[in-house]
């Protein structure tokens, strides 16, 4: 962690709870605020004069007056090998996987390609204000090595894992139940808990894993109960029909994962669009997390996520880009599309709730809220600075916000993207400007 002390001055917004539960008591806003960061951690937050007075001599002062400082954004489901799959035309999930994604992922047999794309991906996340992500690599262990190496060099908090696939994919992209287990275990032993990194056991989905491989993934989850599990579920109707045909004994798609021991509080299921009531109940009971991936769900024509239904049932929900099915690295854009999806479902999603979800909400979904997600002393100094005048359209709209934080946040969502992110601090260090352009 970096040792530079730094004061970042601006309007400081931080969540203490879920606005859907506690309204305006769920956040604090310090208009003339500042954050003191030191050694990669937040040391103090408060009124600017107080923070400036207590900053050590020699502290760097970043004057971001007029801008909004929030926690770094968190992306709960994203594929780093799909940066060159984004915008692949005209297919729904299963064809899109076979025609585009599996073709691209084969390139990750080359460690040099892995390293180049990992660098590009992390630069792009930081440019967009995302400081933590839960990331799919490919089936190749070298893809995981490259990703963790790049994340470690940047001091970023990242979760990632090797994709496990032992059927219904090109031969070059398949492991076996045993090899998937062995390679995952070796990567776990090498990377988990190293610096700010953690590992997610990653069976891609029930279509491309046999029962034996899902059982092997479940065995890993039992051996390492603190590890994450990530997979896909109930995204697309043809996919669901395929899972029903492949697992005739199972009562449902989620039941396949439950029987393999893959549900639980550290399990994140991408999409969860077309769920039966019994599946909603199983996700809630196991405290599993459903990842809402609006740009991907729209782009692949998968369907509309029913947030109100899941929230009512007590399912934990996260928000995610799902690049490259998803079409933007920006969590602001992702939340804006999420808002539109929920409009189509007749559901509301206030901007405060969306900002909570991108920060503390996703930190809670990933059981990381003791470290990231809010601006409090002792937490890791992952912060972003949002500029209300970043573009002419934003500046023009903000003229009518009247100092109302909810209106401003909604304008950031609706009109904002990477351009609205003036600075991104990872472990207290500014890193908005791309280090490498691949
Ligand atoms: N289901 C299985 N693999 C994938 C993937 O890479 N992207 C999406 N959107 N869904 C999947
Ligand atoms: Zn995905």
PDB file of C-alpha atoms in Angstrom, residues 24-307:
ATOM      1  CA  UNK A  24     -32.322  10.026   4.120  1.00  0.00           C
ATOM      2  CA  UNK A  25     -30.783   8.482   7.272  1.00  0.00           C
ATOM      3  CA  UNK A  26     -28.955   6.049   4.984  1.00  0.00           C
ATOM      4  CA  UNK A  27     -26.364   8.545   3.792  1.00  0.00           C
ATOM      5  CA  UNK A  28     -24.293  11.535   4.828  1.00  0.00           C
ATOM      6  CA  UNK A  29     -23.370  14.486   2.643  1.00  0.00           C
ATOM      7  CA  UNK A  30     -20.697  16.957   3.724  1.00  0.00           C
ATOM      8  CA  UNK A  31     -20.909  19.980   1.427  1.00  0.00           C
ATOM      9  CA  UNK A  32     -17.527  21.494   2.299  1.00  0.00           C
ATOM     10  CA  UNK A  33     -15.897  18.180   3.027  1.00  0.00           C
ATOM     11  CA  UNK A  34     -12.582  16.423   2.762  1.00  0.00           C
ATOM     12  CA  UNK A  35     -11.139  12.933   3.081  1.00  0.00           C
ATOM     13  CA  UNK A  36      -7.683  12.280   4.529  1.00  0.00           C
ATOM     14  CA  UNK A  37      -6.093   9.144   3.116  1.00  0.00           C
ATOM     15  CA  UNK A  38      -2.845   7.643   4.292  1.00  0.00           C
ATOM     16  CA  UNK A  39      -1.121   4.333   3.682  1.00  0.00           C
ATOM     17  CA  UNK A  40      -3.894   3.197   1.359  1.00  0.00           C
ATOM     18  CA  UNK A  41      -6.592   3.698   3.999  1.00  0.00           C
ATOM     19  CA  UNK A  42      -9.080   6.408   4.878  1.00  0.00           C
ATOM     20  CA  UNK A  43      -7.758   8.099   8.006  1.00  0.00           C
ATOM     21  CA  UNK A  44     -10.404  10.762   8.509  1.00  0.00           C
ATOM     22  CA  UNK A  45     -13.424  12.324   6.847  1.00  0.00           C
ATOM     23  CA  UNK A  46     -15.236  15.505   7.825  1.00  0.00           C
ATOM     24  CA  UNK A  47     -15.492  19.256   7.319  1.00  0.00           C
ATOM     25  CA  UNK A  48     -12.633  20.486   5.116  1.00  0.00           C
ATOM     26  CA  UNK A  49     -11.142  22.954   7.661  1.00  0.00           C
ATOM     27  CA  UNK A  50     -10.954  20.230  10.339  1.00  0.00           C
ATOM     28  CA  UNK A  51      -9.415  17.672   7.998  1.00  0.00           C
ATOM     29  CA  UNK A  52      -6.886  20.158   6.606  1.00  0.00           C
ATOM     30  CA  UNK A  53      -5.899  21.112  10.161  1.00  0.00           C
ATOM     31  CA  UNK A  54      -5.169  17.537  11.145  1.00  0.00           C
ATOM     32  CA  UNK A  55      -3.433  16.454   7.925  1.00  0.00           C
ATOM     33  CA  UNK A  56       0.282  15.719   8.358  1.00  0.00           C
ATOM     34  CA  UNK A  57       2.622  18.341   6.976  1.00  0.00           C
ATOM     35  CA  UNK A  58       3.612  17.386   3.463  1.00  0.00           C
ATOM     36  CA  UNK A  59       0.236  15.842   2.690  1.00  0.00           C
ATOM     37  CA  UNK A  60      -0.772  16.292  -0.945  1.00  0.00           C
ATOM     38  CA  UNK A  61      -3.909  18.425  -1.298  1.00  0.00           C
ATOM     39  CA  UNK A  62      -6.244  17.454  -4.155  1.00  0.00           C
ATOM     40  CA  UNK A  63      -8.726  20.266  -4.435  1.00  0.00           C
ATOM     41  CA  UNK A  64     -11.843  18.829  -6.044  1.00  0.00           C
ATOM     42  CA  UNK A  65     -14.130  21.604  -4.790  1.00  0.00           C
ATOM     43  CA  UNK A  66     -17.419  21.601  -6.677  1.00  0.00           C
ATOM     44  CA  UNK A  67     -17.160  17.871  -7.361  1.00  0.00           C
ATOM     45  CA  UNK A  68     -18.743  14.953  -5.574  1.00  0.00           C
ATOM     46  CA  UNK A  69     -16.532  12.412  -3.804  1.00  0.00           C
ATOM     47  CA  UNK A  70     -18.008   8.918  -3.347  1.00  0.00           C
ATOM     48  CA  UNK A  71     -16.692   5.441  -2.733  1.00  0.00           C
ATOM     49  CA  UNK A  72     -15.241   3.650  -5.738  1.00  0.00           C
ATOM     50  CA  UNK A  73     -17.868   1.785  -7.741  1.00  0.00           C
ATOM     51  CA  UNK A  74     -18.133  -1.999  -7.545  1.00  0.00           C
ATOM     52  CA  UNK A  75     -18.999  -4.287 -10.470  1.00  0.00           C
ATOM     53  CA  UNK A  76     -20.303  -7.651  -9.230  1.00  0.00           C
ATOM     54  CA  UNK A  77     -20.084  -9.657 -12.487  1.00  0.00           C
ATOM     55  CA  UNK A  78     -17.838  -8.989 -15.465  1.00  0.00           C
ATOM     56  CA  UNK A  79     -15.718 -10.962 -17.973  1.00  0.00           C
ATOM     57  CA  UNK A  80     -12.265  -9.467 -18.603  1.00  0.00           C
ATOM     58  CA  UNK A  81     -11.633 -11.707 -21.675  1.00  0.00           C
ATOM     59  CA  UNK A  82     -14.635 -10.185 -23.440  1.00  0.00           C
ATOM     60  CA  UNK A  83     -13.314  -6.662 -24.046  1.00  0.00           C
ATOM     61  CA  UNK A  84     -13.232  -7.404 -27.790  1.00  0.00           C
ATOM     62  CA  UNK A  85     -16.582  -9.201 -27.754  1.00  0.00           C
ATOM     63  CA  UNK A  86     -18.583  -6.095 -26.784  1.00  0.00           C
ATOM     64  CA  UNK A  87     -20.952  -5.102 -29.560  1.00  0.00           C
ATOM     65  CA  UNK A  88     -21.037  -8.466 -31.364  1.00  0.00           C
ATOM     66  CA  UNK A  89     -24.088  -8.295 -33.575  1.00  0.00           C
ATOM     67  CA  UNK A  90     -27.336 -10.103 -33.773  1.00  0.00           C
ATOM     68  CA  UNK A  91     -27.348 -13.132 -31.481  1.00  0.00           C
ATOM     69  CA  UNK A  92     -28.940 -14.285 -28.262  1.00  0.00           C
ATOM     70  CA  UNK A  93     -27.066 -16.049 -25.485  1.00  0.00           C
ATOM     71  CA  UNK A  94     -26.208 -19.543 -26.768  1.00  0.00           C
ATOM     72  CA  UNK A  95     -25.342 -18.449 -30.324  1.00  0.00           C
ATOM     73  CA  UNK A  96     -23.501 -15.398 -28.996  1.00  0.00           C
ATOM     74  CA  UNK A  97     -21.381 -17.659 -26.794  1.00  0.00           C
ATOM     75  CA  UNK A  98     -20.508 -20.075 -29.593  1.00  0.00           C
ATOM     76  CA  UNK A  99     -20.142 -17.591 -32.462  1.00  0.00           C
ATOM     77  CA  UNK A 100     -18.269 -14.817 -30.698  1.00  0.00           C
ATOM     78  CA  UNK A 101     -17.266 -15.411 -27.077  1.00  0.00           C
ATOM     79  CA  UNK A 102     -15.781 -18.886 -27.305  1.00  0.00           C
ATOM     80  CA  UNK A 103     -13.826 -17.799 -30.386  1.00  0.00           C
ATOM     81  CA  UNK A 104     -12.351 -14.833 -28.509  1.00  0.00           C
ATOM     82  CA  UNK A 105     -11.643 -16.723 -25.296  1.00  0.00           C
ATOM     83  CA  UNK A 106      -9.399 -19.187 -27.159  1.00  0.00           C
ATOM     84  CA  UNK A 107      -6.879 -16.369 -27.621  1.00  0.00           C
ATOM     85  CA  UNK A 108      -6.190 -16.490 -23.873  1.00  0.00           C
ATOM     86  CA  UNK A 109      -4.020 -19.561 -24.314  1.00  0.00           C
ATOM     87  CA  UNK A 110      -1.344 -16.936 -25.058  1.00  0.00           C
ATOM     88  CA  UNK A 111      -0.028 -15.332 -21.827  1.00  0.00           C
ATOM     89  CA  UNK A 112       1.035 -12.181 -23.703  1.00  0.00           C
ATOM     90  CA  UNK A 113      -2.534 -11.678 -24.928  1.00  0.00           C
ATOM     91  CA  UNK A 114      -3.838 -12.240 -21.378  1.00  0.00           C
ATOM     92  CA  UNK A 115      -1.476  -9.598 -19.981  1.00  0.00           C
ATOM     93  CA  UNK A 116      -2.341  -7.042 -22.654  1.00  0.00           C
ATOM     94  CA  UNK A 117      -6.089  -7.462 -22.176  1.00  0.00           C
ATOM     95  CA  UNK A 118      -5.859  -7.521 -18.362  1.00  0.00           C
ATOM     96  CA  UNK A 119      -4.034  -4.171 -18.486  1.00  0.00           C
ATOM     97  CA  UNK A 120      -6.560  -2.693 -20.879  1.00  0.00           C
ATOM     98  CA  UNK A 121      -9.474  -3.959 -18.784  1.00  0.00           C
ATOM     99  CA  UNK A 122      -8.203  -2.579 -15.473  1.00  0.00           C
ATOM    100  CA  UNK A 123      -7.353   0.778 -17.030  1.00  0.00           C
ATOM    101  CA  UNK A 124     -10.856   0.937 -18.443  1.00  0.00           C
ATOM    102  CA  UNK A 125     -12.477   0.051 -15.104  1.00  0.00           C
ATOM    103  CA  UNK A 126     -10.515   2.766 -13.320  1.00  0.00           C
ATOM    104  CA  UNK A 127     -11.368   5.303 -16.026  1.00  0.00           C
ATOM    105  CA  UNK A 128     -15.010   4.456 -15.420  1.00  0.00           C
ATOM    106  CA  UNK A 129     -14.753   4.766 -11.629  1.00  0.00           C
ATOM    107  CA  UNK A 130     -14.869   1.047 -10.868  1.00  0.00           C
ATOM    108  CA  UNK A 131     -12.323   0.066  -8.226  1.00  0.00           C
ATOM    109  CA  UNK A 132     -13.472  -3.466  -7.337  1.00  0.00           C
ATOM    110  CA  UNK A 133     -14.939  -6.166  -9.569  1.00  0.00           C
ATOM    111  CA  UNK A 134     -15.836  -9.833  -9.461  1.00  0.00           C
ATOM    112  CA  UNK A 135     -14.277 -11.127 -12.633  1.00  0.00           C
ATOM    113  CA  UNK A 136     -14.473 -14.177 -14.884  1.00  0.00           C
ATOM    114  CA  UNK A 137     -11.212 -15.187 -16.528  1.00  0.00           C
ATOM    115  CA  UNK A 138     -11.103 -18.001 -19.126  1.00  0.00           C
ATOM    116  CA  UNK A 139     -10.476 -21.720 -18.728  1.00  0.00           C
ATOM    117  CA  UNK A 140      -6.708 -21.088 -19.032  1.00  0.00           C
ATOM    118  CA  UNK A 141      -4.841 -20.733 -15.713  1.00  0.00           C
ATOM    119  CA  UNK A 142      -2.593 -18.203 -17.504  1.00  0.00           C
ATOM    120  CA  UNK A 143      -5.604 -15.901 -17.854  1.00  0.00           C
ATOM    121  CA  UNK A 144      -5.995 -15.875 -14.059  1.00  0.00           C
ATOM    122  CA  UNK A 145      -2.265 -15.374 -13.507  1.00  0.00           C
ATOM    123  CA  UNK A 146      -2.269 -12.377 -15.830  1.00  0.00           C
ATOM    124  CA  UNK A 147      -5.326 -10.831 -14.249  1.00  0.00           C
ATOM    125  CA  UNK A 148      -4.163 -11.176 -10.647  1.00  0.00           C
ATOM    126  CA  UNK A 149      -0.659  -9.999 -11.573  1.00  0.00           C
ATOM    127  CA  UNK A 150      -2.065  -6.835 -13.161  1.00  0.00           C
ATOM    128  CA  UNK A 151      -4.489  -6.220 -10.262  1.00  0.00           C
ATOM    129  CA  UNK A 152      -1.754  -6.743  -7.679  1.00  0.00           C
ATOM    130  CA  UNK A 153       0.556  -4.300  -9.487  1.00  0.00           C
ATOM    131  CA  UNK A 154      -2.197  -1.684  -9.220  1.00  0.00           C
ATOM    132  CA  UNK A 155      -3.007  -2.444  -5.569  1.00  0.00           C
ATOM    133  CA  UNK A 156      -6.652  -2.994  -6.470  1.00  0.00           C
ATOM    134  CA  UNK A 157      -9.208  -5.063  -4.572  1.00  0.00           C
ATOM    135  CA  UNK A 158     -10.351  -7.689  -7.084  1.00  0.00           C
ATOM    136  CA  UNK A 159     -12.041 -11.093  -7.018  1.00  0.00           C
ATOM    137  CA  UNK A 160     -11.508 -13.471  -9.959  1.00  0.00           C
ATOM    138  CA  UNK A 161     -11.456 -17.096 -10.955  1.00  0.00           C
ATOM    139  CA  UNK A 162     -10.667 -19.613 -13.664  1.00  0.00           C
ATOM    140  CA  UNK A 163     -13.704 -20.623 -15.719  1.00  0.00           C
ATOM    141  CA  UNK A 164     -14.501 -24.345 -15.446  1.00  0.00           C
ATOM    142  CA  UNK A 165     -16.086 -25.933 -18.558  1.00  0.00           C
ATOM    143  CA  UNK A 166     -16.055 -29.618 -19.432  1.00  0.00           C
ATOM    144  CA  UNK A 167     -18.706 -29.888 -22.158  1.00  0.00           C
ATOM    145  CA  UNK A 168     -20.508 -28.095 -24.968  1.00  0.00           C
ATOM    146  CA  UNK A 169     -17.620 -25.783 -25.809  1.00  0.00           C
ATOM    147  CA  UNK A 170     -14.673 -25.912 -28.276  1.00  0.00           C
ATOM    148  CA  UNK A 171     -12.103 -28.542 -27.241  1.00  0.00           C
ATOM    149  CA  UNK A 172      -9.492 -25.834 -26.712  1.00  0.00           C
ATOM    150  CA  UNK A 173     -11.703 -24.263 -24.041  1.00  0.00           C
ATOM    151  CA  UNK A 174     -12.513 -27.370 -22.056  1.00  0.00           C
ATOM    152  CA  UNK A 175     -10.918 -28.813 -18.960  1.00  0.00           C
ATOM    153  CA  UNK A 176     -12.252 -31.911 -17.198  1.00  0.00           C
ATOM    154  CA  UNK A 177     -13.897 -32.243 -13.806  1.00  0.00           C
ATOM    155  CA  UNK A 178     -10.570 -33.285 -12.354  1.00  0.00           C
ATOM    156  CA  UNK A 179      -8.386 -30.782 -14.181  1.00  0.00           C
ATOM    157  CA  UNK A 180     -10.813 -27.956 -13.404  1.00  0.00           C
ATOM    158  CA  UNK A 181     -10.582 -28.871  -9.733  1.00  0.00           C
ATOM    159  CA  UNK A 182      -6.775 -29.223  -9.705  1.00  0.00           C
ATOM    160  CA  UNK A 183      -6.083 -26.044 -11.668  1.00  0.00           C
ATOM    161  CA  UNK A 184      -8.547 -24.035  -9.588  1.00  0.00           C
ATOM    162  CA  UNK A 185      -7.034 -25.351  -6.379  1.00  0.00           C
ATOM    163  CA  UNK A 186      -3.500 -24.444  -7.457  1.00  0.00           C
ATOM    164  CA  UNK A 187      -4.657 -20.920  -8.322  1.00  0.00           C
ATOM    165  CA  UNK A 188      -6.529 -20.638  -5.022  1.00  0.00           C
ATOM    166  CA  UNK A 189      -3.446 -21.623  -3.080  1.00  0.00           C
ATOM    167  CA  UNK A 190      -1.325 -19.154  -5.006  1.00  0.00           C
ATOM    168  CA  UNK A 191      -3.614 -16.111  -5.044  1.00  0.00           C
ATOM    169  CA  UNK A 192      -6.374 -16.145  -2.455  1.00  0.00           C
ATOM    170  CA  UNK A 193      -6.010 -13.512   0.230  1.00  0.00           C
ATOM    171  CA  UNK A 194      -2.784 -12.208  -1.326  1.00  0.00           C
ATOM    172  CA  UNK A 195      -2.809  -8.411  -0.872  1.00  0.00           C
ATOM    173  CA  UNK A 196      -6.269  -7.263  -1.839  1.00  0.00           C
ATOM    174  CA  UNK A 197      -7.060 -10.251  -4.049  1.00  0.00           C
ATOM    175  CA  UNK A 198      -9.551 -13.039  -3.525  1.00  0.00           C
ATOM    176  CA  UNK A 199     -10.693 -16.048  -5.512  1.00  0.00           C
ATOM    177  CA  UNK A 200     -14.067 -17.054  -6.957  1.00  0.00           C
ATOM    178  CA  UNK A 201     -14.731 -20.684  -7.874  1.00  0.00           C
ATOM    179  CA  UNK A 202     -16.120 -20.234 -11.388  1.00  0.00           C
ATOM    180  CA  UNK A 203     -18.096 -23.035 -13.068  1.00  0.00           C
ATOM    181  CA  UNK A 204     -19.311 -21.047 -16.105  1.00  0.00           C
ATOM    182  CA  UNK A 205     -22.893 -22.371 -16.040  1.00  0.00           C
ATOM    183  CA  UNK A 206     -24.754 -25.675 -15.919  1.00  0.00           C
ATOM    184  CA  UNK A 207     -24.815 -25.930 -19.724  1.00  0.00           C
ATOM    185  CA  UNK A 208     -21.016 -26.221 -19.979  1.00  0.00           C
ATOM    186  CA  UNK A 209     -20.320 -28.218 -16.801  1.00  0.00           C
ATOM    187  CA  UNK A 210     -21.196 -31.876 -16.248  1.00  0.00           C
ATOM    188  CA  UNK A 211     -22.601 -33.017 -12.927  1.00  0.00           C
ATOM    189  CA  UNK A 212     -19.103 -34.282 -12.096  1.00  0.00           C
ATOM    190  CA  UNK A 213     -17.620 -30.832 -12.653  1.00  0.00           C
ATOM    191  CA  UNK A 214     -20.332 -29.053 -10.662  1.00  0.00           C
ATOM    192  CA  UNK A 215     -19.701 -31.544  -7.858  1.00  0.00           C
ATOM    193  CA  UNK A 216     -15.959 -30.802  -8.062  1.00  0.00           C
ATOM    194  CA  UNK A 217     -16.704 -27.069  -7.831  1.00  0.00           C
ATOM    195  CA  UNK A 218     -18.957 -27.795  -4.836  1.00  0.00           C
ATOM    196  CA  UNK A 219     -16.154 -29.805  -3.218  1.00  0.00           C
ATOM    197  CA  UNK A 220     -13.836 -26.795  -3.581  1.00  0.00           C
ATOM    198  CA  UNK A 221     -16.496 -24.556  -2.039  1.00  0.00           C
ATOM    199  CA  UNK A 222     -16.721 -26.917   0.942  1.00  0.00           C
ATOM    200  CA  UNK A 223     -12.933 -27.082   1.293  1.00  0.00           C
ATOM    201  CA  UNK A 224     -12.617 -23.291   1.107  1.00  0.00           C
ATOM    202  CA  UNK A 225     -15.833 -21.930   2.650  1.00  0.00           C
ATOM    203  CA  UNK A 226     -14.517 -18.334   2.647  1.00  0.00           C
ATOM    204  CA  UNK A 227     -14.116 -18.342  -1.139  1.00  0.00           C
ATOM    205  CA  UNK A 228     -16.633 -16.914  -3.550  1.00  0.00           C
ATOM    206  CA  UNK A 229     -18.604 -18.844  -6.150  1.00  0.00           C
ATOM    207  CA  UNK A 230     -19.717 -17.196  -9.386  1.00  0.00           C
ATOM    208  CA  UNK A 231     -21.825 -18.614 -12.193  1.00  0.00           C
ATOM    209  CA  UNK A 232     -24.761 -17.798 -14.475  1.00  0.00           C
ATOM    210  CA  UNK A 233     -28.402 -18.776 -13.971  1.00  0.00           C
ATOM    211  CA  UNK A 234     -31.796 -18.284 -15.587  1.00  0.00           C
ATOM    212  CA  UNK A 235     -30.613 -15.778 -18.167  1.00  0.00           C
ATOM    213  CA  UNK A 236     -32.262 -16.939 -21.367  1.00  0.00           C
ATOM    214  CA  UNK A 237     -35.205 -19.231 -22.147  1.00  0.00           C
ATOM    215  CA  UNK A 238     -33.278 -21.525 -24.528  1.00  0.00           C
ATOM    216  CA  UNK A 239     -30.523 -21.856 -21.927  1.00  0.00           C
ATOM    217  CA  UNK A 240     -33.060 -22.801 -19.263  1.00  0.00           C
ATOM    218  CA  UNK A 241     -34.629 -25.438 -21.540  1.00  0.00           C
ATOM    219  CA  UNK A 242     -31.151 -26.869 -22.192  1.00  0.00           C
ATOM    220  CA  UNK A 243     -30.415 -27.116 -18.468  1.00  0.00           C
ATOM    221  CA  UNK A 244     -33.771 -28.853 -17.907  1.00  0.00           C
ATOM    222  CA  UNK A 245     -32.861 -31.391 -20.626  1.00  0.00           C
ATOM    223  CA  UNK A 246     -29.332 -31.931 -19.276  1.00  0.00           C
ATOM    224  CA  UNK A 247     -30.454 -32.340 -15.648  1.00  0.00           C
ATOM    225  CA  UNK A 248     -33.805 -34.155 -15.836  1.00  0.00           C
ATOM    226  CA  UNK A 249     -33.648 -35.084 -12.142  1.00  0.00           C
ATOM    227  CA  UNK A 250     -33.365 -31.470 -10.985  1.00  0.00           C
ATOM    228  CA  UNK A 251     -36.465 -29.567  -9.921  1.00  0.00           C
ATOM    229  CA  UNK A 252     -35.116 -26.350 -11.425  1.00  0.00           C
ATOM    230  CA  UNK A 253     -31.990 -24.568 -12.698  1.00  0.00           C
ATOM    231  CA  UNK A 254     -31.131 -23.219  -9.229  1.00  0.00           C
ATOM    232  CA  UNK A 255     -31.761 -26.705  -7.843  1.00  0.00           C
ATOM    233  CA  UNK A 256     -28.876 -27.985 -10.019  1.00  0.00           C
ATOM    234  CA  UNK A 257     -26.514 -25.579  -8.266  1.00  0.00           C
ATOM    235  CA  UNK A 258     -28.032 -26.159  -4.850  1.00  0.00           C
ATOM    236  CA  UNK A 259     -27.581 -29.940  -5.143  1.00  0.00           C
ATOM    237  CA  UNK A 260     -23.922 -29.394  -6.073  1.00  0.00           C
ATOM    238  CA  UNK A 261     -23.381 -27.236  -2.972  1.00  0.00           C
ATOM    239  CA  UNK A 262     -22.894 -24.046  -4.950  1.00  0.00           C
ATOM    240  CA  UNK A 263     -25.505 -21.775  -3.361  1.00  0.00           C
ATOM    241  CA  UNK A 264     -24.683 -19.695  -0.289  1.00  0.00           C
ATOM    242  CA  UNK A 265     -23.857 -16.212   1.025  1.00  0.00           C
ATOM    243  CA  UNK A 266     -20.689 -15.965  -1.075  1.00  0.00           C
ATOM    244  CA  UNK A 267     -22.321 -17.180  -4.306  1.00  0.00           C
ATOM    245  CA  UNK A 268     -23.171 -14.667  -7.022  1.00  0.00           C
ATOM    246  CA  UNK A 269     -25.564 -15.795  -9.754  1.00  0.00           C
ATOM    247  CA  UNK A 270     -25.487 -13.669 -12.894  1.00  0.00           C
ATOM    248  CA  UNK A 271     -28.836 -12.630 -14.413  1.00  0.00           C
ATOM    249  CA  UNK A 272     -31.600 -14.529 -12.480  1.00  0.00           C
ATOM    250  CA  UNK A 273     -34.278 -13.235 -14.844  1.00  0.00           C
ATOM    251  CA  UNK A 274     -36.677 -16.133 -15.440  1.00  0.00           C
ATOM    252  CA  UNK A 275     -36.980 -17.637 -11.954  1.00  0.00           C
ATOM    253  CA  UNK A 276     -39.677 -19.945 -10.621  1.00  0.00           C
ATOM    254  CA  UNK A 277     -41.032 -19.115  -7.157  1.00  0.00           C
ATOM    255  CA  UNK A 278     -39.176 -22.104  -5.703  1.00  0.00           C
ATOM    256  CA  UNK A 279     -35.911 -20.736  -7.125  1.00  0.00           C
ATOM    257  CA  UNK A 280     -36.512 -17.288  -5.637  1.00  0.00           C
ATOM    258  CA  UNK A 281     -37.144 -18.972  -2.280  1.00  0.00           C
ATOM    259  CA  UNK A 282     -33.993 -21.086  -2.587  1.00  0.00           C
ATOM    260  CA  UNK A 283     -31.844 -18.031  -3.376  1.00  0.00           C
ATOM    261  CA  UNK A 284     -33.311 -16.162  -0.396  1.00  0.00           C
ATOM    262  CA  UNK A 285     -32.936 -19.098   1.991  1.00  0.00           C
ATOM    263  CA  UNK A 286     -29.312 -19.706   1.046  1.00  0.00           C
ATOM    264  CA  UNK A 287     -28.536 -15.932   1.149  1.00  0.00           C
ATOM    265  CA  UNK A 288     -27.174 -16.186  -2.378  1.00  0.00           C
ATOM    266  CA  UNK A 289     -26.758 -13.040  -4.459  1.00  0.00           C
ATOM    267  CA  UNK A 290     -28.565 -12.324  -7.754  1.00  0.00           C
ATOM    268  CA  UNK A 291     -26.602 -10.012 -10.084  1.00  0.00           C
ATOM    269  CA  UNK A 292     -28.712  -7.596 -12.124  1.00  0.00           C
ATOM    270  CA  UNK A 293     -26.917  -7.036 -15.458  1.00  0.00           C
ATOM    271  CA  UNK A 294     -29.167  -4.596 -17.319  1.00  0.00           C
ATOM    272  CA  UNK A 295     -27.075  -3.668 -20.370  1.00  0.00           C
ATOM    273  CA  UNK A 296     -26.335  -7.319 -21.053  1.00  0.00           C
ATOM    274  CA  UNK A 297     -29.911  -8.428 -20.507  1.00  0.00           C
ATOM    275  CA  UNK A 298     -31.081  -5.814 -23.002  1.00  0.00           C
ATOM    276  CA  UNK A 299     -28.286  -6.331 -25.544  1.00  0.00           C
ATOM    277  CA  UNK A 300     -28.695 -10.133 -25.658  1.00  0.00           C
ATOM    278  CA  UNK A 301     -32.487  -9.827 -25.513  1.00  0.00           C
ATOM    279  CA  UNK A 302     -32.516 -11.987 -22.395  1.00  0.00           C
ATOM    280  CA  UNK A 303     -35.339 -10.351 -20.463  1.00  0.00           C
ATOM    281  CA  UNK A 304     -36.250  -7.890 -17.720  1.00  0.00           C
ATOM    282  CA  UNK A 305     -34.937  -8.422 -14.180  1.00  0.00           C
ATOM    283  CA  UNK A 306     -37.711  -8.303 -11.559  1.00  0.00           C
ATOM    284  CA  UNK A 307     -35.981  -6.433  -8.762  1.00  0.00           C
TER     285      UNK A 307
END
